[in-house]
Amino acid sequence: MNLYNLLKPECINLSLSARKKKDVLLELMGCIRKDKDSDLLVSTLLKREELGSTGIGKGVAIPHGRSLVADKLEVVVGRSDAGVEFNAIDKQPVHLFFLIVAPPQDPGNQYLITLGRVAVICQELLKSKLYEKPQTPEEFIALVKEIEDGL
Amino acid sequence: MSEEIRCLLELQHLDYMIKDWRNTEMRREFKKIGFQTAEDPVEMLLKKREELVKKISPVLYQMYQRIISRYNDWAIVPVLNGFCGGCFSKVPTELSGQRGAVHNCPNCGRFIYWD
Ligand SMILES: [Zn+2]
């Protein structure tokens, strides 16, 4: 699978304003749903964070969850220059987010495959802080494509 | 959305999460990705579930359990354009007049709510 195929410009926010965990999840969710359901999803994502932060270190976090308010798998990207306090494994603020939301029924196991793929791409994006370079969502998608073409 | 519906929805989401954390393949992948995890996440989630169940009336909870064991997918679904989100049959319009109350789809029995 290729991650760049799942990325949509409207689901990429390169200037997050939130500075706290719940706020940033709401801000990311705002790219896909703006109604009260997003509140329910955020509460699910927060429960997931309580089991152990999805902040995997070096400024990256991959929050994720399943919900019946998602009718298909969605990936939202967020970037924060200032950084977000996310209780990451290395206690460092998070600058790059990949939020993954999946429907409960997922025959091809796309959820798990996407999570794994995102983790691989994040490692590449971290190299010389590549993720800081794109100025627009389209440039971000092009960068992910370039990385994936080279893998 | 009523408080009861909200609790049922939360329960449903929690049950999805418990299912995932019981899946060893999923746990292995989580570890590989580098997510740091509590020693016994399933136990933690079951505790949360217990707390949540206390907020739901026993009658509704029993109904929830019955629906879940029957369909093994979802017990509570939104009504979309007048159709049940679970079985896609038409929901009688008179039901939508009482949106605050808890209703079941007359066809499949799943809990229904209006978005
Ligand atoms: Zn139905």
PDB file of C-alpha atoms and ligand atoms in Angstrom:
ATOM      1  CA  MET A   1       0.000   0.000   0.000  1.00  0.00           C
ATOM      2  CA  ASN A   2       1.005   3.617  -0.466  1.00  0.00           C
ATOM      3  CA  LEU A   3       0.291   6.201   2.178  1.00  0.00           C
ATOM      4  CA  TYR A   4       0.241   9.162  -0.171  1.00  0.00           C
ATOM      5  CA  ASN A   5      -2.885   7.754  -1.834  1.00  0.00           C
ATOM      6  CA  LEU A   6      -4.719   8.122   1.467  1.00  0.00           C
ATOM      7  CA  LEU A   7      -3.647  11.721   2.021  1.00  0.00           C
ATOM      8  CA  LYS A   8      -5.968  14.536   1.061  1.00  0.00           C
ATOM      9  CA  PRO A   9      -4.975  18.221   1.078  1.00  0.00           C
ATOM     10  CA  GLU A  10      -8.021  19.125   3.192  1.00  0.00           C
ATOM     11  CA  CYS A  11      -6.855  16.617   5.816  1.00  0.00           C
ATOM     12  CA  ILE A  12      -3.449  18.194   6.221  1.00  0.00           C
ATOM     13  CA  ASN A  13      -2.995  21.081   8.629  1.00  0.00           C
ATOM     14  CA  LEU A  14       0.537  22.438   8.578  1.00  0.00           C
ATOM     15  CA  SER A  15      -0.051  25.144  11.165  1.00  0.00           C
ATOM     16  CA  LEU A  16      -1.772  23.612  14.159  1.00  0.00           C
ATOM     17  CA  SER A  17      -2.581  26.137  16.833  1.00  0.00           C
ATOM     18  CA  ALA A  18      -3.442  23.768  19.730  1.00  0.00           C
ATOM     19  CA  ARG A  19      -0.824  23.272  22.442  1.00  0.00           C
ATOM     20  CA  LYS A  20      -2.509  20.561  24.522  1.00  0.00           C
ATOM     21  CA  LYS A  21      -3.437  16.935  23.943  1.00  0.00           C
ATOM     22  CA  LYS A  22      -7.224  17.168  23.837  1.00  0.00           C
ATOM     23  CA  ASP A  23      -7.197  20.410  21.877  1.00  0.00           C
ATOM     24  CA  VAL A  24      -4.879  19.062  19.237  1.00  0.00           C
ATOM     25  CA  LEU A  25      -7.008  15.926  18.796  1.00  0.00           C
ATOM     26  CA  LEU A  26     -10.071  18.136  18.338  1.00  0.00           C
ATOM     27  CA  GLU A  27      -8.220  20.306  15.874  1.00  0.00           C
ATOM     28  CA  LEU A  28      -7.068  17.283  13.865  1.00  0.00           C
ATOM     29  CA  MET A  29     -10.551  15.731  13.956  1.00  0.00           C
ATOM     30  CA  GLY A  30     -11.945  19.021  12.697  1.00  0.00           C
ATOM     31  CA  CYS A  31     -10.444  18.204   9.305  1.00  0.00           C
ATOM     32  CA  ILE A  32     -12.802  15.253   8.881  1.00  0.00           C
ATOM     33  CA  ARG A  33     -15.823  15.919  11.087  1.00  0.00           C
ATOM     34  CA  LYS A  34     -17.114  19.092  12.572  1.00  0.00           C
ATOM     35  CA  ASP A  35     -20.216  17.796  14.345  1.00  0.00           C
ATOM     36  CA  LYS A  36     -20.736  16.461  17.842  1.00  0.00           C
ATOM     37  CA  ASP A  37     -19.544  13.011  16.782  1.00  0.00           C
ATOM     38  CA  SER A  38     -16.008  14.309  16.745  1.00  0.00           C
ATOM     39  CA  ASP A  39     -16.335  14.787  20.483  1.00  0.00           C
ATOM     40  CA  LEU A  40     -17.124  11.100  20.907  1.00  0.00           C
ATOM     41  CA  LEU A  41     -14.173  10.139  18.769  1.00  0.00           C
ATOM     42  CA  VAL A  42     -11.851  12.411  20.684  1.00  0.00           C
ATOM     43  CA  SER A  43     -12.960  10.784  23.932  1.00  0.00           C
ATOM     44  CA  THR A  44     -12.102   7.396  22.374  1.00  0.00           C
ATOM     45  CA  LEU A  45      -8.701   8.689  21.261  1.00  0.00           C
ATOM     46  CA  LEU A  46      -8.033  10.015  24.743  1.00  0.00           C
ATOM     47  CA  LYS A  47      -8.879   6.631  26.272  1.00  0.00           C
ATOM     48  CA  ARG A  48      -6.363   5.124  23.912  1.00  0.00           C
ATOM     49  CA  GLU A  49      -3.740   7.640  25.055  1.00  0.00           C
ATOM     50  CA  GLU A  50      -4.373   6.637  28.667  1.00  0.00           C
ATOM     51  CA  LEU A  51      -3.114   3.132  27.858  1.00  0.00           C
ATOM     52  CA  GLY A  52       0.187   4.636  26.790  1.00  0.00           C
ATOM     53  CA  SER A  53       0.985   7.667  24.700  1.00  0.00           C
ATOM     54  CA  THR A  54       1.046   7.277  20.933  1.00  0.00           C
ATOM     55  CA  GLY A  55       3.841   9.833  20.943  1.00  0.00           C
ATOM     56  CA  ILE A  56       6.648   7.567  19.746  1.00  0.00           C
ATOM     57  CA  GLY A  57       9.425  10.087  20.299  1.00  0.00           C
ATOM     58  CA  LYS A  58      11.493  12.567  18.277  1.00  0.00           C
ATOM     59  CA  GLY A  59       8.473  14.810  17.942  1.00  0.00           C
ATOM     60  CA  VAL A  60       6.104  12.319  16.284  1.00  0.00           C
ATOM     61  CA  ALA A  61       2.725  10.992  17.440  1.00  0.00           C
ATOM     62  CA  ILE A  62       0.308   8.580  15.765  1.00  0.00           C
ATOM     63  CA  PRO A  63      -3.024   8.807  17.601  1.00  0.00           C
ATOM     64  CA  HIS A  64      -5.532   6.253  16.344  1.00  0.00           C
ATOM     65  CA  GLY A  65      -8.904   4.695  16.952  1.00  0.00           C
ATOM     66  CA  ARG A  66     -11.872   2.898  15.516  1.00  0.00           C
ATOM     67  CA  SER A  67     -15.292   4.404  15.363  1.00  0.00           C
ATOM     68  CA  LEU A  68     -18.633   3.799  13.768  1.00  0.00           C
ATOM     69  CA  VAL A  69     -18.688   7.480  12.872  1.00  0.00           C
ATOM     70  CA  ALA A  70     -15.960   6.714  10.325  1.00  0.00           C
ATOM     71  CA  ASP A  71     -17.305   5.046   7.215  1.00  0.00           C
ATOM     72  CA  LYS A  72     -13.840   4.573   5.771  1.00  0.00           C
ATOM     73  CA  LEU A  73     -10.237   4.780   6.888  1.00  0.00           C
ATOM     74  CA  GLU A  74      -9.041   8.371   7.176  1.00  0.00           C
ATOM     75  CA  VAL A  75      -5.601   9.826   7.780  1.00  0.00           C
ATOM     76  CA  VAL A  76      -5.139  13.377   9.047  1.00  0.00           C
ATOM     77  CA  VAL A  77      -1.742  15.054   9.178  1.00  0.00           C
ATOM     78  CA  GLY A  78      -0.933  17.905  11.505  1.00  0.00           C
ATOM     79  CA  ARG A  79       2.224  19.918  12.020  1.00  0.00           C
ATOM     80  CA  SER A  80       2.939  22.236  14.877  1.00  0.00           C
ATOM     81  CA  ASP A  81       5.930  24.567  14.879  1.00  0.00           C
ATOM     82  CA  ALA A  82       5.568  25.352  18.565  1.00  0.00           C
ATOM     83  CA  GLY A  83       5.050  21.718  19.556  1.00  0.00           C
ATOM     84  CA  VAL A  84       2.331  20.015  21.592  1.00  0.00           C
ATOM     85  CA  GLU A  85       2.667  18.532  25.056  1.00  0.00           C
ATOM     86  CA  PHE A  86       1.634  14.933  24.336  1.00  0.00           C
ATOM     87  CA  ASN A  87       3.276  12.915  27.083  1.00  0.00           C
ATOM     88  CA  ALA A  88       5.493  11.281  24.464  1.00  0.00           C
ATOM     89  CA  ILE A  89       7.861   8.443  25.287  1.00  0.00           C
ATOM     90  CA  ASP A  90      10.855  10.845  25.333  1.00  0.00           C
ATOM     91  CA  LYS A  91       8.821  13.600  27.049  1.00  0.00           C
ATOM     92  CA  GLN A  92       9.556  15.917  24.130  1.00  0.00           C
ATOM     93  CA  PRO A  93       6.826  18.051  22.541  1.00  0.00           C
ATOM     94  CA  VAL A  94       5.238  16.655  19.401  1.00  0.00           C
ATOM     95  CA  HIS A  95       5.583  18.511  16.106  1.00  0.00           C
ATOM     96  CA  LEU A  96       4.198  15.986  13.637  1.00  0.00           C
ATOM     97  CA  PHE A  97       0.901  14.110  13.965  1.00  0.00           C
ATOM     98  CA  PHE A  98      -0.617  11.355  11.901  1.00  0.00           C
ATOM     99  CA  LEU A  99      -4.145  10.687  13.115  1.00  0.00           C
ATOM    100  CA  ILE A 100      -5.714   7.465  11.879  1.00  0.00           C
ATOM    101  CA  VAL A 101      -9.425   6.778  12.192  1.00  0.00           C
ATOM    102  CA  ALA A 102     -10.897   3.507  10.975  1.00  0.00           C
ATOM    103  CA  PRO A 103     -14.326   1.919  10.849  1.00  0.00           C
ATOM    104  CA  PRO A 104     -14.854  -1.071  13.167  1.00  0.00           C
ATOM    105  CA  GLN A 105     -15.368  -3.501  10.293  1.00  0.00           C
ATOM    106  CA  ASP A 106     -12.106  -3.740   8.405  1.00  0.00           C
ATOM    107  CA  PRO A 107     -11.847  -6.955   6.378  1.00  0.00           C
ATOM    108  CA  GLY A 108      -8.453  -6.295   4.740  1.00  0.00           C
ATOM    109  CA  ASN A 109      -6.891  -5.217   8.035  1.00  0.00           C
ATOM    110  CA  GLN A 110      -6.214  -1.869   6.421  1.00  0.00           C
ATOM    111  CA  TYR A 111      -6.061  -0.177   9.809  1.00  0.00           C
ATOM    112  CA  LEU A 112      -3.089  -2.161  11.011  1.00  0.00           C
ATOM    113  CA  ILE A 113      -1.312  -1.998   7.675  1.00  0.00           C
ATOM    114  CA  THR A 114      -1.734   1.785   7.562  1.00  0.00           C
ATOM    115  CA  LEU A 115      -0.448   2.188  11.123  1.00  0.00           C
ATOM    116  CA  GLY A 116       2.684   0.251  10.229  1.00  0.00           C
ATOM    117  CA  ARG A 117       3.171   2.199   7.030  1.00  0.00           C
ATOM    118  CA  VAL A 118       2.785   5.543   8.784  1.00  0.00           C
ATOM    119  CA  ALA A 119       5.421   4.528  11.326  1.00  0.00           C
ATOM    120  CA  VAL A 120       7.893   3.711   8.530  1.00  0.00           C
ATOM    121  CA  ILE A 121       7.218   6.967   6.667  1.00  0.00           C
ATOM    122  CA  CYS A 122       7.571   8.963   9.896  1.00  0.00           C
ATOM    123  CA  GLN A 123      11.094   7.650  10.365  1.00  0.00           C
ATOM    124  CA  GLU A 124      11.937   8.875   6.873  1.00  0.00           C
ATOM    125  CA  LEU A 125      10.260  12.251   7.446  1.00  0.00           C
ATOM    126  CA  LEU A 126      12.365  12.713  10.553  1.00  0.00           C
ATOM    127  CA  LYS A 127      15.604  12.432   8.628  1.00  0.00           C
ATOM    128  CA  SER A 128      17.070  15.960   8.510  1.00  0.00           C
ATOM    129  CA  LYS A 129      13.632  17.121   9.630  1.00  0.00           C
ATOM    130  CA  LEU A 130      12.251  16.688   6.112  1.00  0.00           C
ATOM    131  CA  TYR A 131       8.717  17.169   7.424  1.00  0.00           C
ATOM    132  CA  GLU A 132       9.487  20.830   8.157  1.00  0.00           C
ATOM    133  CA  LYS A 133      10.064  21.649   4.501  1.00  0.00           C
ATOM    134  CA  PRO A 134       6.626  21.485   2.806  1.00  0.00           C
ATOM    135  CA  GLN A 135       4.812  24.818   2.720  1.00  0.00           C
ATOM    136  CA  THR A 136       1.490  23.513   1.453  1.00  0.00           C
ATOM    137  CA  PRO A 137      -0.544  20.294   1.903  1.00  0.00           C
ATOM    138  CA  GLU A 138       0.117  19.458  -1.743  1.00  0.00           C
ATOM    139  CA  GLU A 139       3.857  19.734  -1.161  1.00  0.00           C
ATOM    140  CA  PHE A 140       3.526  17.486   1.879  1.00  0.00           C
ATOM    141  CA  ILE A 141       1.761  14.797  -0.171  1.00  0.00           C
ATOM    142  CA  ALA A 142       4.418  15.135  -2.887  1.00  0.00           C
ATOM    143  CA  LEU A 143       7.123  14.647  -0.267  1.00  0.00           C
ATOM    144  CA  VAL A 144       5.464  11.482   1.065  1.00  0.00           C
ATOM    145  CA  LYS A 145       5.138  10.200  -2.496  1.00  0.00           C
ATOM    146  CA  GLU A 146       8.801  10.921  -3.156  1.00  0.00           C
ATOM    147  CA  ILE A 147       9.771   9.015  -0.004  1.00  0.00           C
ATOM    148  CA  GLU A 148       7.553   6.074  -0.907  1.00  0.00           C
ATOM    149  CA  ASP A 149       8.839   5.952  -4.477  1.00  0.00           C
ATOM    150  CA  GLY A 150      12.342   5.703  -3.071  1.00  0.00           C
ATOM    151  CA  LEU A 151      11.617   2.914  -0.579  1.00  0.00           C
TER     152      LEU A 151
ATOM    153  CA  MET B   1     -28.261  13.169  21.938  1.00  0.00           C
ATOM    154  CA  SER B   2     -29.469  11.803  25.269  1.00  0.00           C
ATOM    155  CA  GLU B   3     -27.087  10.794  28.031  1.00  0.00           C
ATOM    156  CA  GLU B   4     -28.167   7.142  27.656  1.00  0.00           C
ATOM    157  CA  ILE B   5     -27.389   7.122  23.949  1.00  0.00           C
ATOM    158  CA  ARG B   6     -24.075   8.802  24.613  1.00  0.00           C
ATOM    159  CA  CYS B   7     -23.156   6.112  27.193  1.00  0.00           C
ATOM    160  CA  LEU B   8     -24.151   3.313  24.836  1.00  0.00           C
ATOM    161  CA  LEU B   9     -22.016   4.843  22.107  1.00  0.00           C
ATOM    162  CA  GLU B  10     -19.089   5.128  24.472  1.00  0.00           C
ATOM    163  CA  LEU B  11     -19.557   1.513  25.485  1.00  0.00           C
ATOM    164  CA  GLN B  12     -19.579   0.456  21.864  1.00  0.00           C
ATOM    165  CA  HIS B  13     -16.334   2.328  21.203  1.00  0.00           C
ATOM    166  CA  LEU B  14     -14.729   0.855  24.281  1.00  0.00           C
ATOM    167  CA  ASP B  15     -15.706  -2.630  23.142  1.00  0.00           C
ATOM    168  CA  TYR B  16     -14.037  -2.063  19.771  1.00  0.00           C
ATOM    169  CA  MET B  17     -10.890  -1.036  21.604  1.00  0.00           C
ATOM    170  CA  ILE B  18     -10.962  -4.066  23.892  1.00  0.00           C
ATOM    171  CA  LYS B  19     -11.344  -6.300  20.855  1.00  0.00           C
ATOM    172  CA  ASP B  20      -8.275  -4.720  19.238  1.00  0.00           C
ATOM    173  CA  TRP B  21      -6.158  -5.012  22.370  1.00  0.00           C
ATOM    174  CA  ARG B  22      -7.073  -8.670  22.690  1.00  0.00           C
ATOM    175  CA  ASN B  23      -5.772  -9.248  19.182  1.00  0.00           C
ATOM    176  CA  THR B  24      -2.183 -10.487  19.470  1.00  0.00           C
ATOM    177  CA  GLU B  25      -1.266  -9.495  15.912  1.00  0.00           C
ATOM    178  CA  MET B  26      -2.364  -5.966  16.675  1.00  0.00           C
ATOM    179  CA  ARG B  27      -0.425  -5.889  19.949  1.00  0.00           C
ATOM    180  CA  ARG B  28       2.698  -7.085  18.155  1.00  0.00           C
ATOM    181  CA  GLU B  29       2.383  -4.331  15.547  1.00  0.00           C
ATOM    182  CA  PHE B  30       1.820  -1.690  18.230  1.00  0.00           C
ATOM    183  CA  LYS B  31       5.014  -2.791  19.911  1.00  0.00           C
ATOM    184  CA  LYS B  32       6.928  -2.778  16.645  1.00  0.00           C
ATOM    185  CA  ILE B  33       5.784   0.773  15.917  1.00  0.00           C
ATOM    186  CA  GLY B  34       7.144   1.829  19.277  1.00  0.00           C
ATOM    187  CA  PHE B  35       3.992   2.614  21.236  1.00  0.00           C
ATOM    188  CA  GLN B  36       4.748   2.360  24.900  1.00  0.00           C
ATOM    189  CA  THR B  37       1.896   0.521  26.567  1.00  0.00           C
ATOM    190  CA  ALA B  38       0.585  -0.074  30.048  1.00  0.00           C
ATOM    191  CA  GLU B  39       1.335  -3.515  31.424  1.00  0.00           C
ATOM    192  CA  ASP B  40      -2.203  -4.787  31.073  1.00  0.00           C
ATOM    193  CA  PRO B  41      -4.190  -2.532  28.750  1.00  0.00           C
ATOM    194  CA  VAL B  42      -7.118  -4.946  28.502  1.00  0.00           C
ATOM    195  CA  GLU B  43      -7.481  -4.974  32.263  1.00  0.00           C
ATOM    196  CA  MET B  44      -7.445  -1.157  32.277  1.00  0.00           C
ATOM    197  CA  LEU B  45     -10.097  -1.019  29.598  1.00  0.00           C
ATOM    198  CA  LEU B  46     -12.278  -3.554  31.377  1.00  0.00           C
ATOM    199  CA  LYS B  47     -12.160  -1.373  34.493  1.00  0.00           C
ATOM    200  CA  LYS B  48     -13.248   1.625  32.452  1.00  0.00           C
ATOM    201  CA  ARG B  49     -16.008  -0.506  30.980  1.00  0.00           C
ATOM    202  CA  GLU B  50     -17.235  -1.491  34.429  1.00  0.00           C
ATOM    203  CA  GLU B  51     -17.459   2.176  35.415  1.00  0.00           C
ATOM    204  CA  LEU B  52     -19.325   3.044  32.266  1.00  0.00           C
ATOM    205  CA  VAL B  53     -21.800   0.158  32.627  1.00  0.00           C
ATOM    206  CA  LYS B  54     -22.791   1.554  36.025  1.00  0.00           C
ATOM    207  CA  LYS B  55     -24.156   4.606  34.242  1.00  0.00           C
ATOM    208  CA  ILE B  56     -26.401   2.530  31.973  1.00  0.00           C
ATOM    209  CA  SER B  57     -29.717   1.084  33.130  1.00  0.00           C
ATOM    210  CA  PRO B  58     -29.575  -2.727  33.506  1.00  0.00           C
ATOM    211  CA  VAL B  59     -32.391  -3.169  30.997  1.00  0.00           C
ATOM    212  CA  LEU B  60     -30.548  -1.221  28.300  1.00  0.00           C
ATOM    213  CA  TYR B  61     -27.282  -2.938  29.115  1.00  0.00           C
ATOM    214  CA  GLN B  62     -28.832  -6.391  28.775  1.00  0.00           C
ATOM    215  CA  MET B  63     -30.337  -5.315  25.492  1.00  0.00           C
ATOM    216  CA  TYR B  64     -26.928  -4.076  24.332  1.00  0.00           C
ATOM    217  CA  GLN B  65     -25.286  -7.382  25.205  1.00  0.00           C
ATOM    218  CA  ARG B  66     -28.018  -9.299  23.418  1.00  0.00           C
ATOM    219  CA  ILE B  67     -27.713  -7.209  20.253  1.00  0.00           C
ATOM    220  CA  ILE B  68     -23.910  -7.455  20.219  1.00  0.00           C
ATOM    221  CA  SER B  69     -23.905 -11.223  20.624  1.00  0.00           C
ATOM    222  CA  ARG B  70     -26.500 -11.532  17.880  1.00  0.00           C
ATOM    223  CA  TYR B  71     -24.812  -9.363  15.248  1.00  0.00           C
ATOM    224  CA  ASN B  72     -21.211  -9.288  16.418  1.00  0.00           C
ATOM    225  CA  ASP B  73     -20.679  -5.879  14.825  1.00  0.00           C
ATOM    226  CA  TRP B  74     -22.470  -2.877  16.268  1.00  0.00           C
ATOM    227  CA  ALA B  75     -25.338  -2.479  18.666  1.00  0.00           C
ATOM    228  CA  ILE B  76     -25.983   1.198  18.195  1.00  0.00           C
ATOM    229  CA  VAL B  77     -26.224   2.896  14.828  1.00  0.00           C
ATOM    230  CA  PRO B  78     -27.167   6.313  13.478  1.00  0.00           C
ATOM    231  CA  VAL B  79     -30.264   6.882  11.379  1.00  0.00           C
ATOM    232  CA  LEU B  80     -29.021   8.098   8.011  1.00  0.00           C
ATOM    233  CA  ASN B  81     -31.501   9.906   5.767  1.00  0.00           C
ATOM    234  CA  GLY B  82     -34.314   8.030   7.484  1.00  0.00           C
ATOM    235  CA  PHE B  83     -32.682   4.607   7.175  1.00  0.00           C
ATOM    236  CA  CYS B  84     -31.231   2.407   9.911  1.00  0.00           C
ATOM    237  CA  GLY B  85     -27.423   2.496   9.716  1.00  0.00           C
ATOM    238  CA  GLY B  86     -27.275  -1.203  10.633  1.00  0.00           C
ATOM    239  CA  CYS B  87     -29.772  -2.981   8.362  1.00  0.00           C
ATOM    240  CA  PHE B  88     -30.600  -0.087   5.992  1.00  0.00           C
ATOM    241  CA  SER B  89     -34.358  -0.503   6.363  1.00  0.00           C
ATOM    242  CA  LYS B  90     -36.600   2.557   6.580  1.00  0.00           C
ATOM    243  CA  VAL B  91     -37.151   3.845  10.096  1.00  0.00           C
ATOM    244  CA  PRO B  92     -40.802   4.868  10.710  1.00  0.00           C
ATOM    245  CA  THR B  93     -41.013   8.663  10.655  1.00  0.00           C
ATOM    246  CA  GLU B  94     -43.049   8.799  13.891  1.00  0.00           C
ATOM    247  CA  LEU B  95     -39.959   7.575  15.790  1.00  0.00           C
ATOM    248  CA  SER B  96     -37.889  10.540  14.700  1.00  0.00           C
ATOM    249  CA  GLY B  97     -40.366  12.778  16.522  1.00  0.00           C
ATOM    250  CA  GLN B  98     -39.000  11.493  19.840  1.00  0.00           C
ATOM    251  CA  ARG B  99     -35.292  11.815  19.169  1.00  0.00           C
ATOM    252  CA  GLY B 100     -34.289  12.218  22.776  1.00  0.00           C
ATOM    253  CA  ALA B 101     -35.621   8.778  23.756  1.00  0.00           C
ATOM    254  CA  VAL B 102     -33.827   5.470  23.211  1.00  0.00           C
ATOM    255  CA  HIS B 103     -35.302   3.550  20.269  1.00  0.00           C
ATOM    256  CA  ASN B 104     -34.610   0.279  18.565  1.00  0.00           C
ATOM    257  CA  CYS B 105     -34.830  -0.305  14.848  1.00  0.00           C
ATOM    258  CA  PRO B 106     -38.154  -2.137  14.296  1.00  0.00           C
ATOM    259  CA  ASN B 107     -36.467  -4.356  11.714  1.00  0.00           C
ATOM    260  CA  CYS B 108     -33.099  -5.406  13.225  1.00  0.00           C
ATOM    261  CA  GLY B 109     -33.498  -4.350  16.853  1.00  0.00           C
ATOM    262  CA  ARG B 110     -30.269  -2.340  17.049  1.00  0.00           C
ATOM    263  CA  PHE B 111     -30.325   0.867  19.038  1.00  0.00           C
ATOM    264  CA  ILE B 112     -30.790   3.825  16.733  1.00  0.00           C
ATOM    265  CA  TYR B 113     -30.015   7.491  17.189  1.00  0.00           C
ATOM    266  CA  TRP B 114     -30.346  10.608  15.128  1.00  0.00           C
ATOM    267  CA  ASP B 115     -27.179  12.440  14.237  1.00  0.00           C
TER     268      ASP B 115
HETATM  269 ZN    ZN C   1     -32.066  -1.837  11.561  1.00  0.00          ZN
END
